[in-house]
Amino acid sequence: MCACFKQMKHSKHMPDKMITIFFCLVCGALAAAQESNEILHPAASRFGNHRANQQVQRPAAVQQEEPPFVEPLSWRFPEEPTKDEPHFPPNFELRTPMAPDSIKVICGDNSIRVEAKRDLLGIGVLVQTADVTLGGCAATEEDPKAQILIFESELHGCGSQLLMSEEAFIYVFTLLYTPSPLGGSPIVRTIDFSISIECHYRRKNDVSSDVLKPTWAPFSETNASEESLYFSLRLMTDDWQVPRSSTQFFLGDMMKFEASVEQFHHVPLRVTVDSCVATVVPNVDTVPRYAFLGNNGCMFDSQLTGSSSRFLPQSHTEKLQFELEAFRFQHENSGVIYITCNLKATEAAANVNATNKACSFSSGWREASGIHHACSCCDTDCRAGTKSSLAVKGTKWEKEMAVGPITVKEKPLR
């Protein structure tokens, strides 16, 4: 700054002085700016522009060195497992499953004998004696050494069903197994099942193509015996053509029964149903019980419950058909029922009357053969008393017949 003023003193010309003054002012301003910058940024003034010109060095990326493998990788994805072929012992033979030979049947002249092993299922497990019955009848004898249960019954006993073909009479029994709960628990580990057993007997009379012209002996002079008359009570198909093979129904179905009597060398006979009782076991003296037919041929079920149960019109005197609407007893979850009826045969020429009739109720009592006045006693007492064994009393024969077990289930929801 001083040098500028010294130069101004030695200058004689005015323009030169002005230039010199201007130059001095510029120099002074620059000097003042430099001094103020040193005060505010002493470190910058000390190091100058070294850092400004220096470029920032970033650290290089760290790379991991892979360890050298001595051998290449030998691992592979595992293969799917394969089933091993079965290894059988030498001379092994696969057997076809066969039903166990656990039941033996002997059909006698008027009785049946059934021997059932206690290993009834053929699996090495002995069943309880009380769990096996013949149509509801308990075993009459037991062989503890051979582990065999023995059942004996008359052909018309233990819930048997009589079927007839052109050549034979067939008595059908049912061996029932109903497992009881295990060890006081509410569970079982086997299922209920039934086995049908049949005894076949040839008819005593030969059948030929010739027209038969029998000469009838007076009814009162005929000696009746058990071999002379054959009563039958059986379930029929919906068209009444053949016996029904299944005994399972749904609630509300119509169970169709046909009562008949085979008469052979007798005069023509009329069959009627005096009474019928439904029970849960094949014993009419047990409870619960439902007497849906009684008073010598009065169908009470339609009157009591408003059902469609009824006798069909009787076109053949030796056959009588009736329909019973399927039901089950309250609080009996099994739905099993037995139907036991007392059948009666009388001379076909005899009048339909208060004790020999087949009456249904539909807005009043109606008789199957059209003799409706015979039903006038159905609401009172026509004459009580039936017999359970075959007997001859003047001009009638009676026989107790049973059908069962019948299973009634609830209809499935649609």
Coordinates of C-alpha atoms in Angstrom, one line a residue, residues 99-360:
A99 CA -64.6 -118.7 5.6
P100 CA -63.8 -120.4 8.9
D101 CA -65.3 -123.9 9.4
S102 CA -66.9 -122.9 12.7
I103 CA -70.5 -124.1 12.4
K104 CA -72.0 -127.6 12.0
V105 CA -75.7 -128.2 11.4
I106 CA -77.7 -131.4 11.8
C107 CA -81.3 -131.3 10.5
G108 CA -83.5 -133.9 12.2
D109 CA -87.0 -135.1 11.4
N110 CA -88.6 -132.4 13.6
S111 CA -85.7 -130.6 15.2
I112 CA -82.4 -128.9 14.4
R113 CA -79.0 -129.1 16.2
V114 CA -76.4 -126.4 15.6
E115 CA -72.8 -126.6 16.9
A116 CA -70.8 -123.4 16.8
K117 CA -67.2 -123.0 17.8
R118 CA -66.5 -120.2 20.3
D119 CA -63.8 -119.1 17.8
L120 CA -66.8 -118.1 15.7
L121 CA -64.9 -115.5 13.7
G122 CA -61.9 -117.7 13.0
I123 CA -59.4 -115.2 14.3
G124 CA -58.3 -117.0 17.5
V125 CA -60.6 -115.0 19.8
L126 CA -63.3 -116.8 21.8
V127 CA -66.7 -115.1 21.8
Q128 CA -68.8 -114.9 25.0
T129 CA -71.4 -117.6 25.3
A130 CA -74.2 -115.1 25.9
D131 CA -73.3 -113.1 22.8
V132 CA -74.4 -116.0 20.4
T133 CA -78.0 -117.0 20.0
L134 CA -80.1 -119.1 17.6
G135 CA -82.9 -116.7 16.6
G136 CA -82.7 -115.3 20.1
C137 CA -82.5 -118.7 21.9
A138 CA -79.5 -119.2 24.1
A139 CA -77.2 -122.2 23.8
T140 CA -78.7 -125.4 25.3
E141 CA -75.3 -126.9 26.0
E142 CA -71.6 -126.1 26.0
D143 CA -68.6 -128.3 25.5
P144 CA -65.8 -126.4 27.4
K145 CA -63.1 -128.8 26.3
A146 CA -63.8 -128.5 22.6
Q147 CA -65.0 -124.8 23.0
I148 CA -68.2 -125.5 21.2
L149 CA -71.7 -124.0 21.8
I150 CA -74.7 -126.3 21.1
F151 CA -78.1 -125.1 20.1
E152 CA -81.1 -127.4 19.8
S153 CA -84.6 -126.4 18.7
E154 CA -87.8 -127.7 17.2
L155 CA -88.2 -126.7 13.5
H156 CA -90.9 -124.2 14.4
G157 CA -89.0 -122.7 17.3
C158 CA -86.3 -120.1 17.9
G159 CA -87.7 -117.6 15.3
S160 CA -87.5 -120.0 12.4
Q161 CA -89.2 -119.1 9.1
L162 CA -90.9 -121.7 6.9
L163 CA -90.5 -121.3 3.1
M164 CA -92.0 -123.5 0.5
S165 CA -90.9 -124.4 -3.0
E166 CA -92.4 -126.8 -5.5
E167 CA -90.3 -129.6 -4.2
A168 CA -89.4 -128.9 -0.6
F169 CA -90.2 -127.2 2.7
I170 CA -87.3 -125.0 3.9
Y171 CA -86.9 -124.0 7.6
V172 CA -84.7 -121.0 7.9
F173 CA -82.9 -120.2 11.2
T174 CA -80.6 -117.3 12.0
L175 CA -77.5 -117.6 14.2
L176 CA -76.9 -114.2 15.7
Y177 CA -73.7 -112.8 17.2
T178 CA -74.0 -109.5 19.2
P179 CA -70.8 -108.6 21.0
S180 CA -71.1 -107.3 24.5
P181 CA -68.9 -104.3 25.7
L182 CA -65.3 -105.2 26.7
G183 CA -64.3 -105.2 30.4
G184 CA -67.1 -102.9 31.6
S185 CA -66.2 -100.3 29.0
P186 CA -68.7 -99.0 26.4
I187 CA -66.7 -100.2 23.4
V188 CA -66.6 -103.4 21.2
R189 CA -64.0 -104.5 18.8
T190 CA -66.0 -106.9 16.7
I191 CA -69.1 -106.3 14.6
D192 CA -72.6 -107.8 14.8
F193 CA -73.4 -110.4 12.2
S194 CA -75.8 -113.1 11.4
I195 CA -75.6 -116.5 9.6
S196 CA -78.5 -118.0 7.8
I197 CA -79.1 -121.7 8.4
E198 CA -81.5 -123.8 6.3
C199 CA -83.0 -127.2 6.6
H200 CA -84.6 -128.6 3.5
Y201 CA -87.3 -131.3 3.5
R202 CA -88.9 -132.9 0.4
R203 CA -92.6 -132.7 0.1
K204 CA -94.4 -135.9 0.9
N205 CA -96.8 -135.9 -2.1
D206 CA -95.5 -136.4 -5.6
V207 CA -96.2 -133.7 -8.2
S208 CA -97.4 -134.8 -11.6
S209 CA -98.9 -133.1 -14.6
D210 CA -102.2 -135.0 -14.2
V211 CA -105.2 -133.2 -12.9
L212 CA -105.8 -134.4 -9.3
K213 CA -109.3 -135.4 -8.4
P214 CA -109.1 -136.2 -4.7
T215 CA -111.9 -137.7 -2.7
W216 CA -112.2 -135.8 0.5
A217 CA -113.0 -137.6 3.8
P218 CA -115.4 -135.9 6.1
F219 CA -113.6 -133.2 8.1
S220 CA -114.8 -134.6 11.5
E221 CA -113.4 -138.0 10.6
T222 CA -109.9 -136.9 9.6
N223 CA -107.1 -137.6 12.1
A224 CA -105.0 -134.4 12.2
S225 CA -101.3 -134.5 13.1
E226 CA -98.4 -132.2 12.9
E227 CA -97.3 -133.8 9.6
S228 CA -100.8 -133.1 8.1
L229 CA -100.8 -129.3 8.2
Y230 CA -98.1 -126.9 7.5
F231 CA -98.5 -123.3 8.6
S232 CA -96.4 -120.5 7.3
L233 CA -95.9 -116.8 8.1
R234 CA -93.4 -115.0 5.9
L235 CA -92.4 -111.6 4.6
M236 CA -93.2 -111.0 0.9
T237 CA -92.0 -108.7 -1.8
D238 CA -94.0 -105.6 -2.8
D239 CA -95.7 -107.5 -5.6
W240 CA -96.6 -110.5 -3.3
Q241 CA -94.9 -112.9 -5.8
V242 CA -92.0 -114.4 -3.8
P243 CA -90.7 -114.3 -0.2
R244 CA -88.7 -111.2 0.6
S245 CA -85.0 -112.0 1.1
S246 CA -84.2 -108.9 3.2
T247 CA -85.7 -108.2 6.6
Q248 CA -84.6 -104.5 6.7
F249 CA -87.1 -101.7 6.4
F250 CA -87.3 -98.0 6.9
L251 CA -89.8 -96.2 9.2
G252 CA -93.0 -95.8 7.3
D253 CA -92.4 -98.7 4.9
M254 CA -95.2 -101.3 4.5
M255 CA -94.1 -104.7 5.8
K256 CA -96.0 -107.3 3.8
F257 CA -96.9 -110.6 5.6
E258 CA -98.5 -113.7 4.1
A259 CA -100.0 -116.4 6.4
S260 CA -100.8 -119.7 4.8
V261 CA -101.7 -123.3 5.5
E262 CA -100.7 -126.3 3.4
Q263 CA -103.6 -128.7 3.4
F264 CA -102.6 -131.9 1.5
H265 CA -105.3 -134.6 2.0
H266 CA -107.6 -132.4 4.0
V267 CA -110.8 -130.7 2.9
P268 CA -110.2 -127.0 1.8
L269 CA -109.2 -124.8 4.7
R270 CA -109.4 -121.2 5.6
V271 CA -106.5 -119.6 7.4
T272 CA -106.9 -116.6 9.8
V273 CA -104.6 -114.7 12.1
D274 CA -106.0 -114.6 15.6
S275 CA -103.4 -112.3 17.2
C276 CA -99.9 -110.8 16.6
V277 CA -97.4 -109.3 19.0
A278 CA -94.2 -107.3 18.3
T279 CA -91.3 -107.6 20.8
V280 CA -87.6 -106.8 20.8
V281 CA -86.7 -110.4 21.5
P282 CA -88.4 -113.7 20.3
N283 CA -90.5 -114.0 23.5
V284 CA -94.0 -112.7 23.6
D285 CA -94.0 -112.4 27.4
T286 CA -91.3 -109.7 27.5
V287 CA -91.6 -105.9 27.5
P288 CA -91.7 -103.7 25.6
R289 CA -94.4 -105.5 23.6
Y290 CA -97.0 -104.2 21.1
A291 CA -100.2 -106.2 20.4
F292 CA -101.1 -104.7 17.1
L293 CA -103.6 -107.5 16.1
G294 CA -105.9 -109.4 18.5
N295 CA -109.5 -110.2 19.6
N296 CA -109.7 -113.0 17.0
G297 CA -108.5 -111.2 13.9
C298 CA -108.9 -107.4 14.6
M299 CA -106.1 -105.2 13.2
F300 CA -105.8 -102.6 16.0
D301 CA -102.7 -100.8 14.6
S302 CA -104.6 -98.6 12.1
Q303 CA -107.2 -97.7 14.8
L304 CA -104.7 -96.9 17.5
T305 CA -102.0 -95.0 15.4
G306 CA -103.8 -93.9 12.3
S307 CA -101.5 -96.1 10.1
S308 CA -102.3 -97.7 6.8
S309 CA -102.0 -101.2 8.3
R310 CA -104.7 -103.6 6.9
F311 CA -105.7 -107.0 5.7
L312 CA -105.9 -107.4 1.9
P313 CA -109.0 -108.9 0.3
Q314 CA -108.8 -112.7 0.8
S315 CA -109.0 -114.3 -2.7
H316 CA -107.7 -117.7 -1.6
T317 CA -108.9 -119.2 1.6
E318 CA -105.6 -120.9 2.3
K319 CA -103.7 -117.6 2.2
L320 CA -104.2 -114.4 4.1
Q321 CA -102.1 -111.3 3.4
F322 CA -101.7 -108.2 5.6
E323 CA -99.6 -105.0 5.6
L324 CA -98.1 -103.5 8.7
E325 CA -96.5 -100.1 8.7
A326 CA -92.9 -100.3 9.9
F327 CA -92.2 -99.0 13.4
R328 CA -89.6 -99.3 16.2
F329 CA -89.9 -99.2 20.0
Q330 CA -89.1 -95.9 21.7
H331 CA -85.7 -95.9 23.4
E332 CA -84.7 -99.1 21.5
N333 CA -81.8 -97.8 19.2
S334 CA -81.3 -101.2 17.6
G335 CA -84.6 -101.0 15.7
V336 CA -84.9 -104.9 15.9
I337 CA -88.3 -106.3 16.3
Y338 CA -89.8 -109.8 16.2
I339 CA -93.4 -110.5 15.0
T340 CA -95.1 -113.5 16.6
C341 CA -98.6 -114.4 15.4
N342 CA -101.1 -117.1 16.2
L343 CA -102.4 -118.7 13.0
K344 CA -105.6 -120.7 12.8
A345 CA -107.1 -123.0 10.2
T346 CA -110.8 -123.9 9.9
E347 CA -112.9 -125.5 7.3
A348 CA -113.3 -123.2 4.3
A349 CA -117.0 -123.9 4.1
A350 CA -117.5 -122.6 7.6
N351 CA -119.0 -119.2 8.0
V352 CA -116.9 -116.2 8.7
N353 CA -117.9 -115.1 12.2
A354 CA -116.7 -113.3 15.3
T355 CA -114.0 -115.8 16.0
N356 CA -112.9 -116.5 12.4
K357 CA -112.3 -113.2 10.6
A358 CA -109.8 -110.7 9.3
C359 CA -110.8 -107.2 10.1
S360 CA -109.1 -103.8 9.3

